[in-house]
Short mmCIF file of C-alpha atoms and ligand atoms in Angstrom, two decimals:
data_model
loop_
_atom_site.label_atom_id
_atom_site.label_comp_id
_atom_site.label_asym_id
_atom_site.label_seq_id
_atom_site.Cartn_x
_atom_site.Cartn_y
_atom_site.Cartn_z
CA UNK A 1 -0.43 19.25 -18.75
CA UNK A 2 1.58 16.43 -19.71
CA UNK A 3 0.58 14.74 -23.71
CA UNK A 4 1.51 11.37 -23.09
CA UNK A 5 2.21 9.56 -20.03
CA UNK A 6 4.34 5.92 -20.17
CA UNK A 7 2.71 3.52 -17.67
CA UNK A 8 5.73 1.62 -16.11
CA UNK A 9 3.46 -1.22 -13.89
CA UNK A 10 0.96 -4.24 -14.91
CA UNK A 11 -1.72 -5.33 -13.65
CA UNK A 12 -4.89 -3.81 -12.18
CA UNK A 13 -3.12 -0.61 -11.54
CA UNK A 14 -1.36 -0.38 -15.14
CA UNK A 15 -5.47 -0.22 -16.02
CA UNK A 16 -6.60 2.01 -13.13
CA UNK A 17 -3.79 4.25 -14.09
CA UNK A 18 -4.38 4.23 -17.77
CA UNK A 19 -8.20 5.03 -16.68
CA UNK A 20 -7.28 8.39 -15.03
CA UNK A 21 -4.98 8.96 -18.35
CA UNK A 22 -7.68 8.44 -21.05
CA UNK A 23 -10.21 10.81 -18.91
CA UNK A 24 -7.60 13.40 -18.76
CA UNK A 25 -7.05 13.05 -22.44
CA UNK A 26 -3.33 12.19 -22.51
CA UNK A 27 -2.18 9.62 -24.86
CA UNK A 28 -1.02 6.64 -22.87
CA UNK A 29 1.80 4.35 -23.53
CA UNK A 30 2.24 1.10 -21.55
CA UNK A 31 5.40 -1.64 -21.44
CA UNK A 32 5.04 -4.69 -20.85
CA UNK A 33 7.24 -8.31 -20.64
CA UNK A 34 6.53 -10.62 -23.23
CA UNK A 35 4.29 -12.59 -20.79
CA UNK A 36 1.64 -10.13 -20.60
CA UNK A 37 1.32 -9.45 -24.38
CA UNK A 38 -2.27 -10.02 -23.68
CA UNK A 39 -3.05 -7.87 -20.48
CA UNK A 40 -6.06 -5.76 -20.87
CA UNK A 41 -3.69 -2.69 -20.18
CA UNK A 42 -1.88 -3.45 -23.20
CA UNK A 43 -5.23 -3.91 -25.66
CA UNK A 44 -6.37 -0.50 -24.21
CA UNK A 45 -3.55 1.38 -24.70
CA UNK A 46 -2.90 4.36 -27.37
CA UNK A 47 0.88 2.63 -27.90
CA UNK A 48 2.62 -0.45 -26.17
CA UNK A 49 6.38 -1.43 -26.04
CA UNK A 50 7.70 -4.86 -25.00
CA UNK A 51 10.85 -4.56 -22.82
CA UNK A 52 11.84 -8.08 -21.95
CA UNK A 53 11.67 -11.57 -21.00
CA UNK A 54 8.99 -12.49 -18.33
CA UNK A 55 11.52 -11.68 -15.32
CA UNK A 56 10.70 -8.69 -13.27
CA UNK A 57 14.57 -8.00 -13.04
CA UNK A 58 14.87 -7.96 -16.61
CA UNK A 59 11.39 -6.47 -17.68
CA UNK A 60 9.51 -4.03 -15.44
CA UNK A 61 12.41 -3.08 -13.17
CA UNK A 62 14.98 -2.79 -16.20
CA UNK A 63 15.32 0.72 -16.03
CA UNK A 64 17.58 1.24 -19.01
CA UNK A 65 14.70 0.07 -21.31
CA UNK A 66 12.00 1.77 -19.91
CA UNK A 67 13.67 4.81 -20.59
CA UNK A 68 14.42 4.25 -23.89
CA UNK A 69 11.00 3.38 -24.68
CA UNK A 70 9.88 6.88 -23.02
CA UNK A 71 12.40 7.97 -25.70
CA UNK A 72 11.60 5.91 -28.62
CA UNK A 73 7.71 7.03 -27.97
CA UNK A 74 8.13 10.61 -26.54
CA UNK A 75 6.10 10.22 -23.51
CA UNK A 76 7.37 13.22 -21.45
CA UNK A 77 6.24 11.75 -17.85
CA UNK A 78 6.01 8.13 -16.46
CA UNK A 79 3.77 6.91 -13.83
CA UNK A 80 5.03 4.30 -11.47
CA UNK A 81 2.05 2.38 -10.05
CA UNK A 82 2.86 1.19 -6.59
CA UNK A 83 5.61 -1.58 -6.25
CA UNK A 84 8.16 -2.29 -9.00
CA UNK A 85 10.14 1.44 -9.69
CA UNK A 86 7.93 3.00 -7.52
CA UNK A 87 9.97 4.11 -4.93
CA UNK A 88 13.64 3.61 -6.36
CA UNK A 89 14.91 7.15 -5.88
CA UNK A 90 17.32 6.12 -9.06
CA UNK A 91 14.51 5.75 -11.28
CA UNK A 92 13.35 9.29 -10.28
CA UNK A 93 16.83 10.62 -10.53
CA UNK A 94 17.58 9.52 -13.93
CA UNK A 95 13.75 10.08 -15.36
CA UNK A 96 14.37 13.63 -13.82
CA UNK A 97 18.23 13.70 -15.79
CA UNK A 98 16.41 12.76 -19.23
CA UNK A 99 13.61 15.67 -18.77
CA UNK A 100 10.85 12.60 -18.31
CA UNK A 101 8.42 13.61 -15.22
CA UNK A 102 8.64 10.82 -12.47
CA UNK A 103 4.89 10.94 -11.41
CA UNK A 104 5.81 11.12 -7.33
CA UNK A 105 7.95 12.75 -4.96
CA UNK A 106 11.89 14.00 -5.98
CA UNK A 107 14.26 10.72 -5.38
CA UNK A 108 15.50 12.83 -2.38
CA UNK A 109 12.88 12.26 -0.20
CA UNK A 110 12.15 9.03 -2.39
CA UNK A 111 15.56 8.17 -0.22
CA UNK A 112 14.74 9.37 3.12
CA UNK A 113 11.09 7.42 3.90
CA UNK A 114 13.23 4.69 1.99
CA UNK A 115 15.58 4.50 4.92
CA UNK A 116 13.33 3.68 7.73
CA UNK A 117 15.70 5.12 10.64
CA UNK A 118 16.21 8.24 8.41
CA UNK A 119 12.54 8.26 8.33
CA UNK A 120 11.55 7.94 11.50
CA UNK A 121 13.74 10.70 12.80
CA UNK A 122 12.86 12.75 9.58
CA UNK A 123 9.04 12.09 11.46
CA UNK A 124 9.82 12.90 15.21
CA UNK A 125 11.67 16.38 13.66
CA UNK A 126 8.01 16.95 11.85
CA UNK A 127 6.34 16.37 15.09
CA UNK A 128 4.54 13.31 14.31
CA UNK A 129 4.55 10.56 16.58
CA UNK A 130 6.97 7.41 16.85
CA UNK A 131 6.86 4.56 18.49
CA UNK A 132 9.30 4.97 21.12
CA UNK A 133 12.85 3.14 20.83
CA UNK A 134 16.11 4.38 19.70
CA UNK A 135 17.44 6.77 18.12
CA UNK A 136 19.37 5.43 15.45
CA UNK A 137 21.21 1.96 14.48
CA UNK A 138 21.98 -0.28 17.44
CA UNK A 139 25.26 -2.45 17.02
CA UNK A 140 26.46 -3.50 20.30
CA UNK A 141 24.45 -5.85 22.90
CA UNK A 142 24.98 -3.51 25.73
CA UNK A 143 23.35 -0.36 24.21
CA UNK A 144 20.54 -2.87 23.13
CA UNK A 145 19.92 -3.51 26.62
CA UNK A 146 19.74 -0.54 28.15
CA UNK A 147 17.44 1.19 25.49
CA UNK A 148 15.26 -1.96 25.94
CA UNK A 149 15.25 -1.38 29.57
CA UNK A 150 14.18 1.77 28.79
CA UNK A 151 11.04 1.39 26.59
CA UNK A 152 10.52 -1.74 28.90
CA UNK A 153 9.74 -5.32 26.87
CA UNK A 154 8.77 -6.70 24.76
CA UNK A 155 10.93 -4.97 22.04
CA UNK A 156 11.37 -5.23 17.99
CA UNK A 157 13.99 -5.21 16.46
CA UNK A 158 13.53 -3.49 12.56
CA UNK A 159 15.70 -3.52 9.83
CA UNK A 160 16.72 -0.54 8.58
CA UNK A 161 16.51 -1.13 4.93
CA UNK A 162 13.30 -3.70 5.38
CA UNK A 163 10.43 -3.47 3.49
CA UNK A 164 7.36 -6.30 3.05
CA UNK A 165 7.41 -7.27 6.73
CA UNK A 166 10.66 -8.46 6.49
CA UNK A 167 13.58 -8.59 8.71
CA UNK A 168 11.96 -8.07 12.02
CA UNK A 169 12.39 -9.76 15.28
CA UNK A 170 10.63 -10.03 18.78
CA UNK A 171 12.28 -9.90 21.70
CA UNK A 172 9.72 -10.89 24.66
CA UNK A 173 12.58 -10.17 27.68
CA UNK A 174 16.14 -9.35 28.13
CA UNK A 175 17.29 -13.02 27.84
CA UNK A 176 16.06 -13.19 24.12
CA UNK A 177 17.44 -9.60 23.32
CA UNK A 178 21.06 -11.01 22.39
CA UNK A 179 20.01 -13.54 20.07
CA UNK A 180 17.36 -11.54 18.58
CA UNK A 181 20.03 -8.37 17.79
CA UNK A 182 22.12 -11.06 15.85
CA UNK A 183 19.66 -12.56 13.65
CA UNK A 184 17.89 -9.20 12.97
CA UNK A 185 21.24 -8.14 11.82
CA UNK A 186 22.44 -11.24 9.99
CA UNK A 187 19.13 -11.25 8.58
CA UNK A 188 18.82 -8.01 7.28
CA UNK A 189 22.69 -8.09 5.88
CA UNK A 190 21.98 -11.28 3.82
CA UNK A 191 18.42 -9.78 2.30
CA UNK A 192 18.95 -5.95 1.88
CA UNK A 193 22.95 -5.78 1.95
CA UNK A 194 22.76 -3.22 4.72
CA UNK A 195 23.37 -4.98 8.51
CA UNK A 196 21.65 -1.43 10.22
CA UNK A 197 18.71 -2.54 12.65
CA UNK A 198 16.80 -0.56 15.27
CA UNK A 199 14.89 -1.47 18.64
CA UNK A 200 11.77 -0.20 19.23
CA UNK A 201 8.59 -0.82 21.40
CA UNK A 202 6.83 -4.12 20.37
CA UNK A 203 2.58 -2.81 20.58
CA UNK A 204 0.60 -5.61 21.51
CA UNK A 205 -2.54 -4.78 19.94
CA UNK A 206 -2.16 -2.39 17.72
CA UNK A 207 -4.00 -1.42 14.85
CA UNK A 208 -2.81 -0.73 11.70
CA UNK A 209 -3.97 2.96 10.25
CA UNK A 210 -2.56 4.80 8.00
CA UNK A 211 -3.23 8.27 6.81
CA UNK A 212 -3.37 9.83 2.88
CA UNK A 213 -1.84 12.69 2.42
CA UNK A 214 -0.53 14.92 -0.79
CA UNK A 215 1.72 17.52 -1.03
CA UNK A 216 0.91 20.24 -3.92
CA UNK A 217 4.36 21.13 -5.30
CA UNK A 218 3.93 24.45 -3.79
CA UNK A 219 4.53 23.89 -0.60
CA UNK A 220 0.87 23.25 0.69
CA UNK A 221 0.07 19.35 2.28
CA UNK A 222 -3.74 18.12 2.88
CA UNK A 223 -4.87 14.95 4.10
CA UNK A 224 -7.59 12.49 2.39
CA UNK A 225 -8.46 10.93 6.33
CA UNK A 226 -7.26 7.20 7.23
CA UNK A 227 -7.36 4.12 5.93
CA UNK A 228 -8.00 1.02 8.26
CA UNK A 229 -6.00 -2.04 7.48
CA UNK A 230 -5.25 -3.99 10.39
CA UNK A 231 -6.56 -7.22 8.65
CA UNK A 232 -3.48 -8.67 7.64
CA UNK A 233 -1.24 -11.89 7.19
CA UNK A 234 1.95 -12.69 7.50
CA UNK A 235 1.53 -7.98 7.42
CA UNK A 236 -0.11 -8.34 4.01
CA UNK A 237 -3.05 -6.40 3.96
CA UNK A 238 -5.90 -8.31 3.27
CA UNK A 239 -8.98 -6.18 3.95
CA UNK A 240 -9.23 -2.21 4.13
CA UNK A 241 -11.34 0.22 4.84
CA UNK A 242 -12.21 3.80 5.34
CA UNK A 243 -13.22 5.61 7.71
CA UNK A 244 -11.21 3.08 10.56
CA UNK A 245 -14.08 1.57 12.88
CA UNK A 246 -11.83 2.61 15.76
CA UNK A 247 -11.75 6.22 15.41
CA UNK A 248 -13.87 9.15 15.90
CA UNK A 249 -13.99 12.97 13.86
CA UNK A 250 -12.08 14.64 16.59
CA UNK A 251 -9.03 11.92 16.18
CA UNK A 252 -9.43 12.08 12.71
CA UNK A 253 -9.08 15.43 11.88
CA UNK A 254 -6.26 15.83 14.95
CA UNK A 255 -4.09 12.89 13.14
CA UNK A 256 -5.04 14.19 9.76
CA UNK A 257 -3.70 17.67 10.94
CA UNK A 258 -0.73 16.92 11.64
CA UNK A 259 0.49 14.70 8.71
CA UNK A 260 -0.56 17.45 6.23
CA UNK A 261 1.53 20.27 8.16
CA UNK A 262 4.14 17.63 8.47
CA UNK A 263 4.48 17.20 4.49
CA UNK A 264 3.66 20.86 3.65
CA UNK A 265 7.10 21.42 6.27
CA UNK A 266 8.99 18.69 3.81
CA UNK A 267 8.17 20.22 0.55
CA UNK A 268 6.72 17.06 -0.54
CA UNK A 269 5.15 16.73 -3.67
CA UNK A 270 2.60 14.02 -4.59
CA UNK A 271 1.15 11.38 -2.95
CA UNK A 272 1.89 9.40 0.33
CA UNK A 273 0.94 7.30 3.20
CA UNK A 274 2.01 8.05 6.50
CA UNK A 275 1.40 4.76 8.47
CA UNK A 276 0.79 4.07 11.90
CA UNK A 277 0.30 1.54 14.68
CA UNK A 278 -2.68 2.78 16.89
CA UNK A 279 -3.24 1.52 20.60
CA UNK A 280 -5.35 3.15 23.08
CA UNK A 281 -5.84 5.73 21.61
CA UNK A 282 -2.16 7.01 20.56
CA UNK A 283 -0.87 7.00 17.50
CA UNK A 284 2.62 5.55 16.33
CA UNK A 285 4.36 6.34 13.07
CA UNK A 286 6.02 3.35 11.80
CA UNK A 287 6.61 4.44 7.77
CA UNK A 288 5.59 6.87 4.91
CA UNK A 289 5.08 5.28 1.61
CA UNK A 290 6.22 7.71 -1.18
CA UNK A 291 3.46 6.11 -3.96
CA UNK A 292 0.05 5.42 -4.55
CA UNK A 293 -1.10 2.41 -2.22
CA UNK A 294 -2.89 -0.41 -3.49
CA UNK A 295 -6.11 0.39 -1.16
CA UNK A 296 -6.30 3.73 -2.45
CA UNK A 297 -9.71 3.56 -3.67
CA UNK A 298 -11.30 3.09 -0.53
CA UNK A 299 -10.65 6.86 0.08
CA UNK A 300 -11.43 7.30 -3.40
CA UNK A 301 -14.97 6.30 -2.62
CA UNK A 302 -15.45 8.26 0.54
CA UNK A 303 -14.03 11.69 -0.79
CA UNK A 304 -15.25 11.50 -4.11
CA UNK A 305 -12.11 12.32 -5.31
CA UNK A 306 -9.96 10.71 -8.28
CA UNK A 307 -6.61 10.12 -6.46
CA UNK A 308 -4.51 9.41 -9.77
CA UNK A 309 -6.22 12.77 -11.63
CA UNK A 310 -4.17 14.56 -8.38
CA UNK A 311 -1.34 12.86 -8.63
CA UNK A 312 -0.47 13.97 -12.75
CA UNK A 313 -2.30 17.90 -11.62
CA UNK A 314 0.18 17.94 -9.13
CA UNK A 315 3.34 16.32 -11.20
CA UNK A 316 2.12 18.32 -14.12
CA UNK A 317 2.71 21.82 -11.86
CA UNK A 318 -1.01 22.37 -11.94
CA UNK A 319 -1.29 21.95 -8.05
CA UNK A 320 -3.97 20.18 -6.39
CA UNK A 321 -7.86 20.25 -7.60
CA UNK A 322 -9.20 20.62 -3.90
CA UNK A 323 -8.24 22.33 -0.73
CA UNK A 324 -8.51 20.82 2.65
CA UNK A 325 -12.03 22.60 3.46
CA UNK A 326 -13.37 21.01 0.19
CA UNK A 327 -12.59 17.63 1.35
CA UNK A 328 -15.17 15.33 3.17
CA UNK A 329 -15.72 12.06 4.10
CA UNK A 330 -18.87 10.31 3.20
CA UNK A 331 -20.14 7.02 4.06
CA UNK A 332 -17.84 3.99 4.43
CA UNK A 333 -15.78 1.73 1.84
CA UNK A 334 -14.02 -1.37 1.98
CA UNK A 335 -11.70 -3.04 0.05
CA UNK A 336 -11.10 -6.57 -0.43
CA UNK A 337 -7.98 -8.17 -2.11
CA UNK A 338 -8.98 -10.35 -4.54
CA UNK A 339 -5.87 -12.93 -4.90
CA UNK A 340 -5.26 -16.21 -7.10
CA UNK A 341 -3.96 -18.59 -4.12
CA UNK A 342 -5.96 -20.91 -2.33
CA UNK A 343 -8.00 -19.60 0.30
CA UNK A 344 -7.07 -21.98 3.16
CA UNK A 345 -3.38 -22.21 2.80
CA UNK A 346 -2.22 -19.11 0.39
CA UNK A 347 -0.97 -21.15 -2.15
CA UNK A 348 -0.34 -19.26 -5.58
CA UNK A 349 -3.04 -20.59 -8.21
CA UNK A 350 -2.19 -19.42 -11.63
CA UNK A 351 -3.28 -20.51 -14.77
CA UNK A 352 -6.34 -19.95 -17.31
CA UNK A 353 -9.60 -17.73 -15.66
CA UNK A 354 -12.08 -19.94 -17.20
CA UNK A 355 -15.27 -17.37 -16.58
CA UNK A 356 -14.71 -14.63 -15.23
CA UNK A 357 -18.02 -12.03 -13.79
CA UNK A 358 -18.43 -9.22 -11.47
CA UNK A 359 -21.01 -7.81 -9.55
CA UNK A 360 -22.36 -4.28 -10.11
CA UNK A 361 -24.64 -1.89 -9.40
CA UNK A 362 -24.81 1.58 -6.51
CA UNK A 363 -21.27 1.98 -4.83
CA UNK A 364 -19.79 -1.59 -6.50
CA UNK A 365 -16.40 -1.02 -8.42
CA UNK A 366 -13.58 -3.60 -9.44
CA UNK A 367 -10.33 -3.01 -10.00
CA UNK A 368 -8.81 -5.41 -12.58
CA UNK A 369 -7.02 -6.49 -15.18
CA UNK A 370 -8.44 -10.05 -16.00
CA UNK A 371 -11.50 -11.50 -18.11
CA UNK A 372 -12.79 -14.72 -19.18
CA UNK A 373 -10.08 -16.38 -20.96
CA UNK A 374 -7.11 -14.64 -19.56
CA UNK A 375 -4.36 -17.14 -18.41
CA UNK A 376 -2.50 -15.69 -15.13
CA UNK A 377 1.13 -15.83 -15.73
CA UNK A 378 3.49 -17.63 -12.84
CA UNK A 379 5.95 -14.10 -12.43
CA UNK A 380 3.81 -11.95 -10.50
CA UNK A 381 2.23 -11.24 -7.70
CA UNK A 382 -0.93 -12.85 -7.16
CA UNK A 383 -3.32 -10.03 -6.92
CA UNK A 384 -5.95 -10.47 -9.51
CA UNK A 385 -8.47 -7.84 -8.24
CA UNK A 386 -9.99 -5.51 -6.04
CA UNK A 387 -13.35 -5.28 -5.20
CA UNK A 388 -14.54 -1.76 -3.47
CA UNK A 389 -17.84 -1.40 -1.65
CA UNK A 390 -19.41 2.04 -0.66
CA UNK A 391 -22.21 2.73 1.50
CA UNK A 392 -23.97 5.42 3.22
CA UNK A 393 -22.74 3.96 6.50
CA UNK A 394 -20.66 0.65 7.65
CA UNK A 395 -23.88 -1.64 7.58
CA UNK A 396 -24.60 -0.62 4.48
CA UNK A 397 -21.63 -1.35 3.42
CA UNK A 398 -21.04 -4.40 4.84
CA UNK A 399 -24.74 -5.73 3.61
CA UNK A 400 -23.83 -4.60 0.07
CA UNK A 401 -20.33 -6.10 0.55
CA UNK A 402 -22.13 -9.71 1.32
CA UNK A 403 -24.42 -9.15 -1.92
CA UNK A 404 -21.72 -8.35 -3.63
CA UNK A 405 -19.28 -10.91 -2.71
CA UNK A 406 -22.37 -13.53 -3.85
CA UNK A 407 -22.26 -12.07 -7.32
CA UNK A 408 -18.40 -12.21 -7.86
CA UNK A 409 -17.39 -15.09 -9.93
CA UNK A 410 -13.91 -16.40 -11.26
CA UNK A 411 -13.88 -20.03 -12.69
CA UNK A 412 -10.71 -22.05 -13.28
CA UNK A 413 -8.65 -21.02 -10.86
CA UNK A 414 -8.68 -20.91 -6.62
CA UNK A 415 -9.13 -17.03 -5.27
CA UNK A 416 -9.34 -15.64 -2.33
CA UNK A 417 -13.28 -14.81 -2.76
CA UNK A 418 -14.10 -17.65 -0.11
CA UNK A 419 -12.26 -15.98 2.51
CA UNK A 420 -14.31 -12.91 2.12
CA UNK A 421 -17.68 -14.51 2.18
CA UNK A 422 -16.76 -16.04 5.93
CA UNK A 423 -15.15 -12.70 7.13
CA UNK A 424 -18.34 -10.16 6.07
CA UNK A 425 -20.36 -12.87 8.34
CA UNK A 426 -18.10 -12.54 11.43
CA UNK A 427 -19.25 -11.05 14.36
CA UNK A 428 -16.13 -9.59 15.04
CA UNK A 429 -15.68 -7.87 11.37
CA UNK A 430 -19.38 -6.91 11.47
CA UNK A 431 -18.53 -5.10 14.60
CA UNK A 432 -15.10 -3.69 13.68
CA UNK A 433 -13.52 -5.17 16.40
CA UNK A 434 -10.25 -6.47 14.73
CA UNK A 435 -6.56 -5.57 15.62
CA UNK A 436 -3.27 -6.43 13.15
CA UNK A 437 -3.59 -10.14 15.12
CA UNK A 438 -7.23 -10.84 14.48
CA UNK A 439 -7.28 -12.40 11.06
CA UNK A 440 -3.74 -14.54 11.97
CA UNK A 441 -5.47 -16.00 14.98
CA UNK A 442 -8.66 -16.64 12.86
CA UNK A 443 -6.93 -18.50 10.78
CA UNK A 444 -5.29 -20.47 12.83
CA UNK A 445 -8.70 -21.53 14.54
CA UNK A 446 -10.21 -22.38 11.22
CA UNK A 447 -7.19 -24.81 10.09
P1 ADP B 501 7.45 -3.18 6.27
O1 ADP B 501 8.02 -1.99 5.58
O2 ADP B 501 8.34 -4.37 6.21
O3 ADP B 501 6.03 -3.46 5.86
P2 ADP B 501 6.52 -1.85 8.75
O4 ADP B 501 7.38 -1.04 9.62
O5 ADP B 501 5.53 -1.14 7.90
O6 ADP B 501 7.45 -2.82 7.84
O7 ADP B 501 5.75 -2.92 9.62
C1 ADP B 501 4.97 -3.91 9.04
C2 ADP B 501 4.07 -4.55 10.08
O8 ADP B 501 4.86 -5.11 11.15
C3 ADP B 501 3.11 -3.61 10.77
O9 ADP B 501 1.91 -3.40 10.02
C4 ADP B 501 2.85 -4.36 12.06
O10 ADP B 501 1.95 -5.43 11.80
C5 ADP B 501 4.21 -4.96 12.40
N1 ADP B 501 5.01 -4.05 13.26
C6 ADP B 501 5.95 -3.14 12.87
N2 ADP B 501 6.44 -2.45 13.93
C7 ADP B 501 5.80 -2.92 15.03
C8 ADP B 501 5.84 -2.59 16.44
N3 ADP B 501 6.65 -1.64 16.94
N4 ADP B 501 5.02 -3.28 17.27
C9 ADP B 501 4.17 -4.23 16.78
N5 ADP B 501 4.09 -4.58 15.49
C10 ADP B 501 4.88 -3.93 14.61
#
């Protein structure tokens, strides 16, 4: 087992990592910019290092320092967190050339999944469904057309490189197809330096599920069941849960199935999301995500099991705690995204958390790194918390959610709490009768 890990993140998931670290008894160090001197991660950790100005460019995804300060501290493994370093196959590469643990997969199949055409052919060879479209980069018009022909409209086109819902365009028929290829491609050249697009099927009403999975260094892959996040905007997930509303034991265990003998047949090691669009009743890979996912503790709270302890078992060469058998689901979670922006137009609203209380009691946790007096700096993303509700079933967990919800307060600044307290009274919600479209739509009614 490792002695001390080096937390390279911020935030509610520098603390939720730092959590699984202290409970496993390994000395924690964390690094931080010099505007979070004052994060809670920092207070509670055994060491801290500052590595730079405020900028995420020249703080927490300046890999030269956070290497040395693995070195200047002799932390022999370093946990990513999800965004930042978390899937830069460099990072792993040159932790791996210094004899530092990268806490995830090798950068080689960092580098695959983080080439989305690589990936999806990577997941047809595994046998796990795509959505249908071509078969690699598309360059010329004529080739567009025919593949598009093919799959029948409407189409997407998909940046190769993209990542964050970015650099994807509709095409509804053949006479926006030409225009579409071009901007896709301009698009994508001008934000990820890499012009390489693909077509594929546009789903109408799809919903967005995506399934945990973890491979165990030794060539073994379970999965943890699926996570439900269809409620999204502008594809930000907003709201997740687990088990999905939409699906049933059978489908869960038959999707499940075949993303664990998918990564046990990669060699992965570590966690991972395989994600998927599912419409009537088919599902359609769209991307794996080599990390730990924000809305991880929703199947935290279902299996019982601490996702993060796996992660440094299985980093560590200890292999996973649990076999597939041992896993079960119980009950139902949700997850809601607690963000500092204005709930009506998504505004970022940072500045000093005047008061700052959460709700408790049975099957209540929140993720987070804030308390009364903490001032949110400008820099960052604008999640502030997560609030995770677990019940014996979805009404119970939707009744506690309300309760809960009631409870939660954060003076001084706007959140996205208010949004939440309409949604868990929605008829639609209460019913789990949402697709990836639902909460877009329901905004644009309420404006
Ligand atoms: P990114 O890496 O940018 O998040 P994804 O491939 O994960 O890109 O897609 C993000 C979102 O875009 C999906 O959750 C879905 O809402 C939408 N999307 C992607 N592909 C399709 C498709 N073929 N049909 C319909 N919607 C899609």
């Amino acid at each position: 087992m490792f002695q001390k890990i080096l937390i390279a993140n911020r935030g509610e998931i520098a603390l939720r990592v730092l959590r699984a670290c202290k409970e496993l008894g390994i000395q924690t160090v964390v690094v931080h910019s010099t505007a979070d001197a004052d994060a809670m991660h920092v207070r509670l950790a055994d060491e801290s290092v500052c590595i730079g100005p405020p900028p995420s460019r020249d703080s927490y995804l300046n890999i030269h320092q956070i290497v040395a300060a693995c070195e200047i501290t002799g932390a022999d493994a370093v946990h990513p967190g999800y965004g930042f370093l978390s899937e830069n196959a460099k990072f792993a590469d040159i932790l791996a050339a210094h004899n530092i643990t990268f806490i995830g997969p090798s950068g080689d199949h960092i580098r695959i999944m983080g080439d989305k055409i690589e990936a999806k052919r990577t997941a047809k060879r595994l046998g796990i469904p795509v959505v249908p479209g071509s078969d690699g980069a598309v360059t010329d018009e004529k080739e567009a057309k025919r593949i598009a022909a093919e799959i029948g409209y409407p189409v997407i086109i998909k940046a190769s490189a993209g990542g964050g819902g970015r650099g994807m365009k509709v095409a509804l028929t053949e006479a926006d197809l030409e225009i579409a290829l071009q901007t896709a491609r301009t698009e994508a050249g001008a934000a990820f330096g890499d012009d390489a697009v693909y077509i594929e099927k546009y789903l109408q009403k799809p919903r967005h599920i995506e399934v945990q999975v973890f491979g165990d260094g030794f060539g073994r892959g379970v999965h943890f069941g699926e996570r439900d996040c269809s409620l999204q905007r502008r594809h930000q997930k907003v709201w997740e849960e687990a088990n999905s509303p939409a699906l049933n034991a059978e489908e869960r265990s038959r999707i499940g199935g075949i993303c664990a003998k998918a990564i046990a047949d990669l060699g992965y090691s570590g966690a991972g999301t395989i994600e998927f669009l599912y419409e009537n009743g088919e599902f359609y890979f769209i991307e794996m995500n080599t990390r730990l996912q924000v809305e991880h503790p929703v199947t935290e709270a279902i299996t019982g099991i601490d996702l993060v302890h796996e992660q440094i078992r299985v980093a560590s060469g200890g292999g996973l705690s649990v076999r597939q058998e041992d896993i079960k689901f119980n009950g139902h979670a949700i997850e809601c995204r607690i963000n500092a922006e204005d709930p009506r137009t998504f505004t970022p609203s940072p500045g000093t958390i005047t008061h700052f209380h959460t709700p408790g009691g049975l099957g209540i946790r929140v993720d987070s790194g804030v308390y009364s007096g903490y001032k949110i700096p400008p820099y960052y993303d604008s999640l502030i918390g997560k609030l995770i509700v677990h019940g014996r079933n979805r009404v119970e967990c939707m009744m506690r959610l309300r309760r809960a919800l009631d409870e939660f307060v954060v003076d001084g600044i706007k959140t996205t709490l208010p949004l939440f307290r309409d949604l868990v009274g929605n008829a639609d919600i209460a019913n789990g009768d949402y697709d990836i479209h639902w909460l877009e739509k329901y905004l644009a009614k309420e404006e």
